[in-house]
Short mmCIF file of N, CA and C in Angstrom, two decimals:
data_model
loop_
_atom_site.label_atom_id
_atom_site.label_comp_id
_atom_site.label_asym_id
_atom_site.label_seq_id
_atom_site.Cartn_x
_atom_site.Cartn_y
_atom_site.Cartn_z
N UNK S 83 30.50 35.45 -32.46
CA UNK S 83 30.19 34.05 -32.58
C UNK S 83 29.64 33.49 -31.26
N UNK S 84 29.85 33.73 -30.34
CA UNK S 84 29.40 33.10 -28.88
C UNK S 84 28.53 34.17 -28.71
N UNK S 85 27.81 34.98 -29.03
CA UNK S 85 26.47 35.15 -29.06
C UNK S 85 25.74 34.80 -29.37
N UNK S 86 25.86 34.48 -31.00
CA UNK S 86 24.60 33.53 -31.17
C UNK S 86 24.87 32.20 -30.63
N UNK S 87 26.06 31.68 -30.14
CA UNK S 87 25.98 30.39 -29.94
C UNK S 87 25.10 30.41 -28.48
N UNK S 88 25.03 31.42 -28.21
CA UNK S 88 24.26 31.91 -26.78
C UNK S 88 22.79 31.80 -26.85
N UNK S 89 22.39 32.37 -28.06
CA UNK S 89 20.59 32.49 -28.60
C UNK S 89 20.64 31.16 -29.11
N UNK S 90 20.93 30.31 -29.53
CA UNK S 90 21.40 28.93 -30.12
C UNK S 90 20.61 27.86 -29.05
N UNK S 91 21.69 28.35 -28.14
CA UNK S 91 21.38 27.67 -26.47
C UNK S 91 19.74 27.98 -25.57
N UNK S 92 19.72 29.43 -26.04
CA UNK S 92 18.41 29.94 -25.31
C UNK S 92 17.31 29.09 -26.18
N UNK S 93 17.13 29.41 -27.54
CA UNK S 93 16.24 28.47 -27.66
C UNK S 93 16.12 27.20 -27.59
N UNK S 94 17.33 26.62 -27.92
CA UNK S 94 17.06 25.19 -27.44
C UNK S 94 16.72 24.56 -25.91
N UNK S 95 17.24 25.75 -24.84
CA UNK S 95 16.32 25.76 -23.77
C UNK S 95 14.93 25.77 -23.44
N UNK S 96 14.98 26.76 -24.19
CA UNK S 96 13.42 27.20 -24.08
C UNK S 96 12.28 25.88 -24.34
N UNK S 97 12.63 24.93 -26.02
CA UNK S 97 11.90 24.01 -26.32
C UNK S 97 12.33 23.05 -25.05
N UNK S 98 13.40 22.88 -24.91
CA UNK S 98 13.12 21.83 -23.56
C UNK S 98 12.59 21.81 -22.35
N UNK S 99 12.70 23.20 -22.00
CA UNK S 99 11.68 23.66 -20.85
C UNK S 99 10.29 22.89 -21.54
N UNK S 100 10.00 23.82 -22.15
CA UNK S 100 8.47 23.57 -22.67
C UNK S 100 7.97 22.28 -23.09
N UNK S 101 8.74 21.64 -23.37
CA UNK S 101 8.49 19.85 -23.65
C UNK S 101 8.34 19.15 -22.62
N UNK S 102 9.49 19.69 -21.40
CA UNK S 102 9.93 18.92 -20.33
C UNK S 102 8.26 19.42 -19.53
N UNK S 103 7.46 20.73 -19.19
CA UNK S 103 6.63 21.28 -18.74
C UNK S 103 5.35 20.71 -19.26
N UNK S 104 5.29 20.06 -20.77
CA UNK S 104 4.35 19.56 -21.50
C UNK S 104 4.40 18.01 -20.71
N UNK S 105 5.28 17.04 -20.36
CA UNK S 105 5.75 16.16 -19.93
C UNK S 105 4.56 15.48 -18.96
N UNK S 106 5.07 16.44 -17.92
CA UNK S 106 5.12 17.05 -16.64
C UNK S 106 3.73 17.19 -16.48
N UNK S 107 3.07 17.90 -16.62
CA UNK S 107 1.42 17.95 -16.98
C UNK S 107 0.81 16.80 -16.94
N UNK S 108 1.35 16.50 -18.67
CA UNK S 108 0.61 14.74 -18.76
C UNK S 108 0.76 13.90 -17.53
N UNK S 109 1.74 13.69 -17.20
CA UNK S 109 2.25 12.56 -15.64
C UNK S 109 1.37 13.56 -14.58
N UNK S 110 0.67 14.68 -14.24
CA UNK S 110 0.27 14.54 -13.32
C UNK S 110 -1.23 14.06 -13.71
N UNK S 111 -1.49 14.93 -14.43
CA UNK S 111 -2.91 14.06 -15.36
C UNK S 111 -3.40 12.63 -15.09
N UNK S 112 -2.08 11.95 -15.84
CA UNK S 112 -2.37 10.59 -15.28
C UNK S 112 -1.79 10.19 -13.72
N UNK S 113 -1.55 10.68 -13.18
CA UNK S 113 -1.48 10.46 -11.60
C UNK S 113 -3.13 11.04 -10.83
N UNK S 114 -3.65 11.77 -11.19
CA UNK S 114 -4.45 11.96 -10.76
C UNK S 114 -6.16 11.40 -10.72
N UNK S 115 -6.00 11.08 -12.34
CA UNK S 115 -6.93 9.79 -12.80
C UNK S 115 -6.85 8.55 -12.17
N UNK S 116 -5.61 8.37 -12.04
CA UNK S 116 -5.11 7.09 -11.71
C UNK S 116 -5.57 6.79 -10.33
N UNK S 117 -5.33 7.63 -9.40
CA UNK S 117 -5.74 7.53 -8.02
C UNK S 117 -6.84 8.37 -8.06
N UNK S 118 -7.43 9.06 -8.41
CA UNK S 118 -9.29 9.57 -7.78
C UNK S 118 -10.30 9.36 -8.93
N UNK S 119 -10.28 8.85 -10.35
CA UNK S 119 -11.11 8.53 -11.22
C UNK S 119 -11.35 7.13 -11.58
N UNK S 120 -10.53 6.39 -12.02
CA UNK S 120 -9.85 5.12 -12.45
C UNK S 120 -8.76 4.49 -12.86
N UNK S 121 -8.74 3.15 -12.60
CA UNK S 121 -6.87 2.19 -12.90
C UNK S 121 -7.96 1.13 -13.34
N UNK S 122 -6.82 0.99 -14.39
CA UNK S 122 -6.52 -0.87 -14.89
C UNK S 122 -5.77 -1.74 -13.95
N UNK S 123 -6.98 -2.87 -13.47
CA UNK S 123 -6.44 -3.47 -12.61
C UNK S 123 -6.23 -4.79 -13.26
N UNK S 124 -5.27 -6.03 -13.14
CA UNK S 124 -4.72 -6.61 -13.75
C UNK S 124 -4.91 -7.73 -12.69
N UNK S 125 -5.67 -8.73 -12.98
CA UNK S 125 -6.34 -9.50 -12.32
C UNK S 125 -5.89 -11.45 -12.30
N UNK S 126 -5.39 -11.46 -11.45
CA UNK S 126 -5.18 -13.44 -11.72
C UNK S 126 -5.28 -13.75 -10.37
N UNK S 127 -5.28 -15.52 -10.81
CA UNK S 127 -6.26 -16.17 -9.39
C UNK S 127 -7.05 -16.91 -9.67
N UNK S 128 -7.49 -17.67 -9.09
CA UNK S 128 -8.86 -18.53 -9.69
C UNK S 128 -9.93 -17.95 -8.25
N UNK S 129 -9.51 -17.09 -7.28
CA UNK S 129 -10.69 -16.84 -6.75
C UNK S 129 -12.21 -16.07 -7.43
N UNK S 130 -12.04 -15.99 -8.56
CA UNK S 130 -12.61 -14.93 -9.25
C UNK S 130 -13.57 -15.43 -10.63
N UNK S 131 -13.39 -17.25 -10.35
CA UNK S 131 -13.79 -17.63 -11.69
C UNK S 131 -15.19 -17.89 -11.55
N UNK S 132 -15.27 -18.12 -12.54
CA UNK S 132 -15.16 -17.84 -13.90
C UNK S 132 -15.41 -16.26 -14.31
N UNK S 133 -15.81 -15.69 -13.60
CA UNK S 133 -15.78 -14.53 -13.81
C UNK S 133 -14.70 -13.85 -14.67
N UNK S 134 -13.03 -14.05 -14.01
CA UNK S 134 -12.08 -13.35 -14.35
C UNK S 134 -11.19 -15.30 -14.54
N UNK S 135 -10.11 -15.35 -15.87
CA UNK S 135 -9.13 -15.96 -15.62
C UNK S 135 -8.61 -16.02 -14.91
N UNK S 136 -8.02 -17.49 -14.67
CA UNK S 136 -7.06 -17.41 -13.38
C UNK S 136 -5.30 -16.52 -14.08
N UNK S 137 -5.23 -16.31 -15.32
CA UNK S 137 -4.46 -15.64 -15.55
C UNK S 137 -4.60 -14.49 -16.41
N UNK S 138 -4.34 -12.81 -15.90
CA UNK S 138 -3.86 -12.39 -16.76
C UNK S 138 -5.21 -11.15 -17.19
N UNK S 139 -6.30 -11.59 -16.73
CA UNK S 139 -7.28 -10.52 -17.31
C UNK S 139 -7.08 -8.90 -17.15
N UNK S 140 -7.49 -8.09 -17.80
CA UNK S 140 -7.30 -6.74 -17.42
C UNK S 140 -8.93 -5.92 -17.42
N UNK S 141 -8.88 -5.22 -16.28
CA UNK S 141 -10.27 -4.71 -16.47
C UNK S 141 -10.02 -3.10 -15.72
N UNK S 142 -11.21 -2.45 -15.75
CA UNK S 142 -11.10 -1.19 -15.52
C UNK S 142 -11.96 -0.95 -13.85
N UNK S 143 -11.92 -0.63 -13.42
CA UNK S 143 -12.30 0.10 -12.05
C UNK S 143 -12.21 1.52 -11.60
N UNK S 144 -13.19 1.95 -11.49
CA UNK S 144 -13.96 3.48 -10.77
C UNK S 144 -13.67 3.56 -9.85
N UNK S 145 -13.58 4.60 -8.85
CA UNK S 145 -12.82 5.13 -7.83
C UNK S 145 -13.95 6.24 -7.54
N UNK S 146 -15.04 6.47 -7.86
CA UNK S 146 -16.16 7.39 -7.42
C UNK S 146 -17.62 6.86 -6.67
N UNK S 147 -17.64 6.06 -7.21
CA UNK S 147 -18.93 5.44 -6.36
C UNK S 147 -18.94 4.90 -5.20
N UNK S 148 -18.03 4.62 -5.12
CA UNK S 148 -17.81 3.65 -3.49
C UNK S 148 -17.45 4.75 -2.45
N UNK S 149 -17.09 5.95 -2.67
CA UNK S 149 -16.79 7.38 -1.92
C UNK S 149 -18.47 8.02 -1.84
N UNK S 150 -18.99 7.20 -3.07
CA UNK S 150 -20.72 8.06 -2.90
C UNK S 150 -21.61 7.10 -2.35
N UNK S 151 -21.03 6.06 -1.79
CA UNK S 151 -21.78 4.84 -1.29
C UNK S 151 -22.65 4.41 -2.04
N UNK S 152 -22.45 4.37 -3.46
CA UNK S 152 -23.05 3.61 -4.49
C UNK S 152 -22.54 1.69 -4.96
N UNK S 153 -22.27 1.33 -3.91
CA UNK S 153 -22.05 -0.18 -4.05
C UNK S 153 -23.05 -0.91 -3.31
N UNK S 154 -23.36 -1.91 -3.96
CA UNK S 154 -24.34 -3.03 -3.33
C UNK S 154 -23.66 -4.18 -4.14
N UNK S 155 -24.89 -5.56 -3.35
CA UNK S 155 -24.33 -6.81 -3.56
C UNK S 155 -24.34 -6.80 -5.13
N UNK S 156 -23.60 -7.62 -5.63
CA UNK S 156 -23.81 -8.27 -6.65
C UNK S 156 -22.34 -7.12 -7.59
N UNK S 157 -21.79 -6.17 -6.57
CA UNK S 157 -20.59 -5.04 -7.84
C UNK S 157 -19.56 -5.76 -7.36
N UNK S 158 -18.34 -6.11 -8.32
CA UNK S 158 -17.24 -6.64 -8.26
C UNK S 158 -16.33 -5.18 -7.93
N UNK S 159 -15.82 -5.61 -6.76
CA UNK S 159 -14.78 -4.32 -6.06
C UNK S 159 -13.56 -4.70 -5.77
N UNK S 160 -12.49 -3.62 -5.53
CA UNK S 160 -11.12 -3.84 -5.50
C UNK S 160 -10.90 -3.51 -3.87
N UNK S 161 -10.83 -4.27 -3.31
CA UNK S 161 -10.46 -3.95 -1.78
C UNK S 161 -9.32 -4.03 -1.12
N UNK S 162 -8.68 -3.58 -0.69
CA UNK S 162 -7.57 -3.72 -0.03
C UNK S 162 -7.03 -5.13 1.57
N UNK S 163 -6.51 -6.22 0.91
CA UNK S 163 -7.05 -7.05 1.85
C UNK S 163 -6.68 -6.40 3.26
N UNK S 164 -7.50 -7.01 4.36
CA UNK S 164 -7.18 -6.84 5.96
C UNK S 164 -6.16 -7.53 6.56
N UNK S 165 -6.03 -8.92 5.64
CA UNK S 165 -4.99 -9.56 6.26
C UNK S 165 -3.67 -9.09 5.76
N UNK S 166 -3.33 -9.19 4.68
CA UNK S 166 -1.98 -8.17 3.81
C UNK S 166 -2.39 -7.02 3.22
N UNK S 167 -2.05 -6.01 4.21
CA UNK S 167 -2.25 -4.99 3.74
C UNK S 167 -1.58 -4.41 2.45
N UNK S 168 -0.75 -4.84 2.11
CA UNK S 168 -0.34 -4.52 0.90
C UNK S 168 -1.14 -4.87 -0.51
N UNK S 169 -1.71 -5.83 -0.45
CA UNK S 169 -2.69 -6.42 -1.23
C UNK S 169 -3.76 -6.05 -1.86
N UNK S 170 -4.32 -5.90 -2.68
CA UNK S 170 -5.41 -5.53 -3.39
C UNK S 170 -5.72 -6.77 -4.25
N UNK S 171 -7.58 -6.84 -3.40
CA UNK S 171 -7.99 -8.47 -3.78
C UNK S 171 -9.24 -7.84 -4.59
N UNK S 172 -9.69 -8.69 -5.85
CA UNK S 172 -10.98 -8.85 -6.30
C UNK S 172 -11.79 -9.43 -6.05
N UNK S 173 -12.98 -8.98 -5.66
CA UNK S 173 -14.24 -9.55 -4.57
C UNK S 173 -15.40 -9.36 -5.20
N UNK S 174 -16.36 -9.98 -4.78
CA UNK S 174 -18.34 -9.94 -5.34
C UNK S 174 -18.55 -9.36 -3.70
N UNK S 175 -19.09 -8.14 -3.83
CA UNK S 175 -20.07 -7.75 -2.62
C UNK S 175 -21.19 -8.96 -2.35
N UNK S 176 -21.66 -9.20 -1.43
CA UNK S 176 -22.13 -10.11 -1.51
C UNK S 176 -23.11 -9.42 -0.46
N UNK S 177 -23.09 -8.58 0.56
CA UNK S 177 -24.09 -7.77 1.81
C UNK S 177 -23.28 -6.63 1.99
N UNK S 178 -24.25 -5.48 2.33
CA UNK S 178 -24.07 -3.99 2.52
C UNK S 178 -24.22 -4.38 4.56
N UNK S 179 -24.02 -3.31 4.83
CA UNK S 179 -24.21 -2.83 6.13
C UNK S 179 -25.74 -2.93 6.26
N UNK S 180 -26.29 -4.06 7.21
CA UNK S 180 -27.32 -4.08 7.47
C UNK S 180 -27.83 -5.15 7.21
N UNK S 181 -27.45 -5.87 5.77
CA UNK S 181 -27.86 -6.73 5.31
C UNK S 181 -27.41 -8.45 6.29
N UNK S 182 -28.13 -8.88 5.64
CA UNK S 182 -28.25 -10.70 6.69
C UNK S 182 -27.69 -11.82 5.59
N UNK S 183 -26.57 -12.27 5.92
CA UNK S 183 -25.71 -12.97 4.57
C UNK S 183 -25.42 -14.40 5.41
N UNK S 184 -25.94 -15.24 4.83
CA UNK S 184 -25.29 -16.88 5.10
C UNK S 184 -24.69 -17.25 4.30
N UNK S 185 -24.06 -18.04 4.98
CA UNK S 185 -22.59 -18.54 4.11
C UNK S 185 -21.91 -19.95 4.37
N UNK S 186 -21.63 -20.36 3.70
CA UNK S 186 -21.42 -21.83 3.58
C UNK S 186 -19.71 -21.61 4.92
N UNK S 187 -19.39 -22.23 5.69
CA UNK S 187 -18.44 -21.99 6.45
C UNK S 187 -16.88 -22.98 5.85
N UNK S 188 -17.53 -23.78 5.45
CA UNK S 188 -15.95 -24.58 5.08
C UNK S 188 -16.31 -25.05 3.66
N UNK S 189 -16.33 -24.34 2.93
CA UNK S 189 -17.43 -25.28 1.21
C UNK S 189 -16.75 -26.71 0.80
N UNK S 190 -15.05 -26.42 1.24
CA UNK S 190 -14.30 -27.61 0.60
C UNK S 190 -14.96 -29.34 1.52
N UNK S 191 -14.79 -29.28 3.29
CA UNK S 191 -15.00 -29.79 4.02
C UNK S 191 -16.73 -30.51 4.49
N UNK S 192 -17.14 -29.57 4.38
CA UNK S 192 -19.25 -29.69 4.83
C UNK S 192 -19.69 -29.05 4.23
N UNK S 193 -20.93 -28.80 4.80
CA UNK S 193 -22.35 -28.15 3.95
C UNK S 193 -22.83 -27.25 5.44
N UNK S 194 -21.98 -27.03 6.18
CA UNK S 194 -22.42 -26.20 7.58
C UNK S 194 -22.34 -24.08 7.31
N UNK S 195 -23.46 -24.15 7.25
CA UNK S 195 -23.21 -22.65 7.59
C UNK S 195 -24.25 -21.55 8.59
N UNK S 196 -23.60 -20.58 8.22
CA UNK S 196 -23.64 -18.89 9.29
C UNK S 196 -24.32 -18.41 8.82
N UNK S 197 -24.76 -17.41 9.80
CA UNK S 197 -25.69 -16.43 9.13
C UNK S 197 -25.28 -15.35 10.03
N UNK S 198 -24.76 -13.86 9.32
CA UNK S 198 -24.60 -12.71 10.13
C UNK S 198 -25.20 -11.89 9.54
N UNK S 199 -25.46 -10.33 10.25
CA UNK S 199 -25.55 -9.31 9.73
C UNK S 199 -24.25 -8.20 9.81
N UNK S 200 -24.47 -8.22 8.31
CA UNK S 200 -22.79 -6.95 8.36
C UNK S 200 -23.17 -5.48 8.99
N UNK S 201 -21.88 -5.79 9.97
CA UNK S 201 -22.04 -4.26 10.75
C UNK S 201 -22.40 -2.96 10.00
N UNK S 202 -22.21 -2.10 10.61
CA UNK S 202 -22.25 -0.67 10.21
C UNK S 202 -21.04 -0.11 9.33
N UNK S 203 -20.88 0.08 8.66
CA UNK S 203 -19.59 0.64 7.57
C UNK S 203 -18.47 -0.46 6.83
N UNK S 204 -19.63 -1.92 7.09
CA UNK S 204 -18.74 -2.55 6.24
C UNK S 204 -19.58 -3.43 5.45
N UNK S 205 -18.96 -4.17 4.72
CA UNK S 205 -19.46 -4.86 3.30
C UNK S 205 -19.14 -6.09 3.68
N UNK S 206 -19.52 -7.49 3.45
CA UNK S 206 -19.41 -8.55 2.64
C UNK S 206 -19.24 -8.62 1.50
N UNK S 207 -17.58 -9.46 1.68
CA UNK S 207 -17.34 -9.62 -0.07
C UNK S 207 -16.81 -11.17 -0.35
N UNK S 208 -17.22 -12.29 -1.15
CA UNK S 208 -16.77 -13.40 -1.55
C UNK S 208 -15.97 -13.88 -2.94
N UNK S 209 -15.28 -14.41 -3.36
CA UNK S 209 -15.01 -14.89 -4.71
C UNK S 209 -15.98 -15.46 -5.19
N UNK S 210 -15.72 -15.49 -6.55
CA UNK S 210 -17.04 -16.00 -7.55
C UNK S 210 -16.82 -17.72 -6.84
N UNK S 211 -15.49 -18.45 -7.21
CA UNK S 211 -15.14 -19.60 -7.06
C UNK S 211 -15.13 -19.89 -5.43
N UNK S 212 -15.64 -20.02 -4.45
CA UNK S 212 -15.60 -20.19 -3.13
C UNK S 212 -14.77 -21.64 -2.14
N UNK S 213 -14.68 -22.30 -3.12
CA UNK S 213 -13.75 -23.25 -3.28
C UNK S 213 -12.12 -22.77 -2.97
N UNK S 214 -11.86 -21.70 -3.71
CA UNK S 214 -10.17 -20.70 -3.85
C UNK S 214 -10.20 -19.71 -3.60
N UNK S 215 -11.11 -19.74 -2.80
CA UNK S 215 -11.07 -17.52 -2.39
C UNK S 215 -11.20 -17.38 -1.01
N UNK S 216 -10.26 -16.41 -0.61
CA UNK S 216 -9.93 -16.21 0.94
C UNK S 216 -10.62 -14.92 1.02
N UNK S 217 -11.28 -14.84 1.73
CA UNK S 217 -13.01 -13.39 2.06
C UNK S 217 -13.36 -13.26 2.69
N UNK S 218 -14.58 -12.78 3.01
CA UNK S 218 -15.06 -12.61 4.23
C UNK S 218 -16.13 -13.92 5.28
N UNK S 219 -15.44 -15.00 4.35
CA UNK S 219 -15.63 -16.10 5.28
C UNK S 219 -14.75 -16.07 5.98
N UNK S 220 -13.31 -15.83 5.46
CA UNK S 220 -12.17 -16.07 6.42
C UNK S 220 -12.07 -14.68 7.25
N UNK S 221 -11.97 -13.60 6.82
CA UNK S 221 -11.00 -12.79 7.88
C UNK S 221 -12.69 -11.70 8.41
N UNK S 222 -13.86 -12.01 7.82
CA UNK S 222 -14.71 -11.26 8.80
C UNK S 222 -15.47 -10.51 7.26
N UNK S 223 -16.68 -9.46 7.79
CA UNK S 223 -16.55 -8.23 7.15
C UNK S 223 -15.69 -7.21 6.82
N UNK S 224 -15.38 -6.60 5.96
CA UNK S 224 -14.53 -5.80 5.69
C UNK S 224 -14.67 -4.50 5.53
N UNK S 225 -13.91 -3.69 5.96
CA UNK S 225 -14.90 -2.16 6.33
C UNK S 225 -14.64 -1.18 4.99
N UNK S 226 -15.78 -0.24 4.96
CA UNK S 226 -15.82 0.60 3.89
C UNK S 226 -14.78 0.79 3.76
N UNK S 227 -14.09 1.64 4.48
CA UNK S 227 -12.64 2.47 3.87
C UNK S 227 -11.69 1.95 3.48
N UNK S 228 -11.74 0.34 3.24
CA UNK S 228 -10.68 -0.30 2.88
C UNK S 228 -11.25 -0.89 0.68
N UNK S 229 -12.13 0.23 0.66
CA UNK S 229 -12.96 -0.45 -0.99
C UNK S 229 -11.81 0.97 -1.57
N UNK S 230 -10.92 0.38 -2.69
CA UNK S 230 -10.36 0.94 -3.48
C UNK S 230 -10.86 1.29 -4.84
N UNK S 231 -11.89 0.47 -5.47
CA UNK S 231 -12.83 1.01 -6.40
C UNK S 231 -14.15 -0.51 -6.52
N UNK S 232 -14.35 0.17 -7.77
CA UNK S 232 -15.48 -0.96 -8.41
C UNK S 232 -15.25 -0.89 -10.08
N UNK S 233 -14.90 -2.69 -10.40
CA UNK S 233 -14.47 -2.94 -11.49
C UNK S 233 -16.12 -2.53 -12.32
N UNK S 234 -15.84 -1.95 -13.73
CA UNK S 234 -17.10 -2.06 -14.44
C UNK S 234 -16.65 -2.52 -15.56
N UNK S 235 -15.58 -2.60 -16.23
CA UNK S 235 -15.39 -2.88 -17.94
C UNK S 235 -14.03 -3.99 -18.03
N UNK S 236 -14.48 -4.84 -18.54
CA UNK S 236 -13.61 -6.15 -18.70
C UNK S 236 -12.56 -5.56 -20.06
N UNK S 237 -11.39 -5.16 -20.21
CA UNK S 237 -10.83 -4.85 -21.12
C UNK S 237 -9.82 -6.28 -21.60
N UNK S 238 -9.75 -7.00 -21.31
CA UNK S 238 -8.37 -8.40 -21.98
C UNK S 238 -9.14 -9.28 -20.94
N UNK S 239 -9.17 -10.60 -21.83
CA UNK S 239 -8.65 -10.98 -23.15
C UNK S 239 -9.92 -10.33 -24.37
N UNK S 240 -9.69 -10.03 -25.36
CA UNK S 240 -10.56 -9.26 -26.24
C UNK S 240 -11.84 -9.98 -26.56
N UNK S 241 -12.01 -11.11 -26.22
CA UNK S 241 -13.00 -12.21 -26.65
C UNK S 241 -14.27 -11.73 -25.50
N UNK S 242 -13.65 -11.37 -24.17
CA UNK S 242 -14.48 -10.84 -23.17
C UNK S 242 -14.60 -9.22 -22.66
N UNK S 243 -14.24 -8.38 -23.86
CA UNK S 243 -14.17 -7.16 -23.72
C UNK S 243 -15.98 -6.82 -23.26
N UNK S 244 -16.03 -5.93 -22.68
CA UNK S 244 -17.57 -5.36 -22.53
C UNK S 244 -17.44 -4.78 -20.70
N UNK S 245 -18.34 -4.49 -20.71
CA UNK S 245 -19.30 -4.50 -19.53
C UNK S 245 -19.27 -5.39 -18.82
N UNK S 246 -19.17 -5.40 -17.23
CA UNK S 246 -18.95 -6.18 -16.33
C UNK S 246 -20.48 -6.00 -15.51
N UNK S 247 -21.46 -6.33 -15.39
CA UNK S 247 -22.79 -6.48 -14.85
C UNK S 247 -22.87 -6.85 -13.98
N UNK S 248 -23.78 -6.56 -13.03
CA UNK S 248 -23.98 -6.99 -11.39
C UNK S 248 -24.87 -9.01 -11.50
N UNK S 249 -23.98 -9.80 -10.83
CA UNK S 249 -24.77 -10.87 -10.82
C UNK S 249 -25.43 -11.22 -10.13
N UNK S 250 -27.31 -11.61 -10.47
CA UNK S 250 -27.81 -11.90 -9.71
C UNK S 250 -28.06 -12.74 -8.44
N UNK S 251 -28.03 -12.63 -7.42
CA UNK S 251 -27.18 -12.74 -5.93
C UNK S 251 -28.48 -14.55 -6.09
N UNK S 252 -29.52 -14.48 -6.45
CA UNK S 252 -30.58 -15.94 -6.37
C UNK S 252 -29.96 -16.91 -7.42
N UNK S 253 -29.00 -16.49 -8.29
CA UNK S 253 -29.08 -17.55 -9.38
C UNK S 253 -27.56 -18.85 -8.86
#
């Protein structure tokens, strides 16, 4: 009798190994997508409007192009802010490295603005709403290695599901 209760045990090991190993797989799968392909980033704020709700939107972001230096003005990117580093802000590129970007300096206060050219390895990035968005008016250019992806597909609320398109930087 405690033999088979022994083979009893082995196989029911065995399927749990193998479930637990099937598991295991999947979670790295999605760990690995997650950080070098794409994440759902989950977006609120009104720096971002109308573009994105100030509550609650969900959209998708790439993690390959910005490693192939495929961003220019007008791609909505996930950057890691400079001032809280813990942070991950949604931004409009607004100038590449090289490029010559003016900018309104206080939008709430005057009508006074700058004109720079963004250094070498970094980007200009603004909120859609400039009124509620803290960017690279405030803390400077922001350097490549701090771009965590580039949003392309608006997934929630379902009314705005689609494609997220580059906006034209004159309009």
């Amino acid at each position: 009798m405690s033999l088979r209760n022994l083979n009893e045990w082995t196989v029911i090991a065995k399927e749990a190994f193998n479930g637990s190993f099937l598991v295991a797989k999947a979670l790295c799968f999605l760990h690995v997508t997650k950080t070098y392909v794409f994440t759902v980033a989950s977006l609120y704020g009104p720096s971002m409007l109308p573009t994105f709700n100030i509550s609650g939107d969900l959209a998708l972001a790439e993690k390959i192009s910005h490693k192939l230096g495929k961003v220019g003005a007008g791609d909505i990117v996930l950057v890691t802010s400079p001032v809280e580093p813990r942070k991950i802000v949604t931004k409009r590129v607004i100038g590449v490295e090289g490029d010559t970007v003016t900018y309104v300096v206080d939008p709430q206060n005057s009508d006074r603005t700058e004109t720079i050219v963004v250094p070498k390895g970094h980007i200009w990035v603004e909120g859609d709403n400039i009124y509620k968005s803290k960017d690279s008016r405030n803390f400077g250019a922001v350097s490549y290695g701090l771009l965590q992806g580039k949003m392309f597909w608006k997934i929630w609320p379902p009314k705005d599901f689609g494609p997220l398109g580059n906006r034209d930087q004159n309009s």
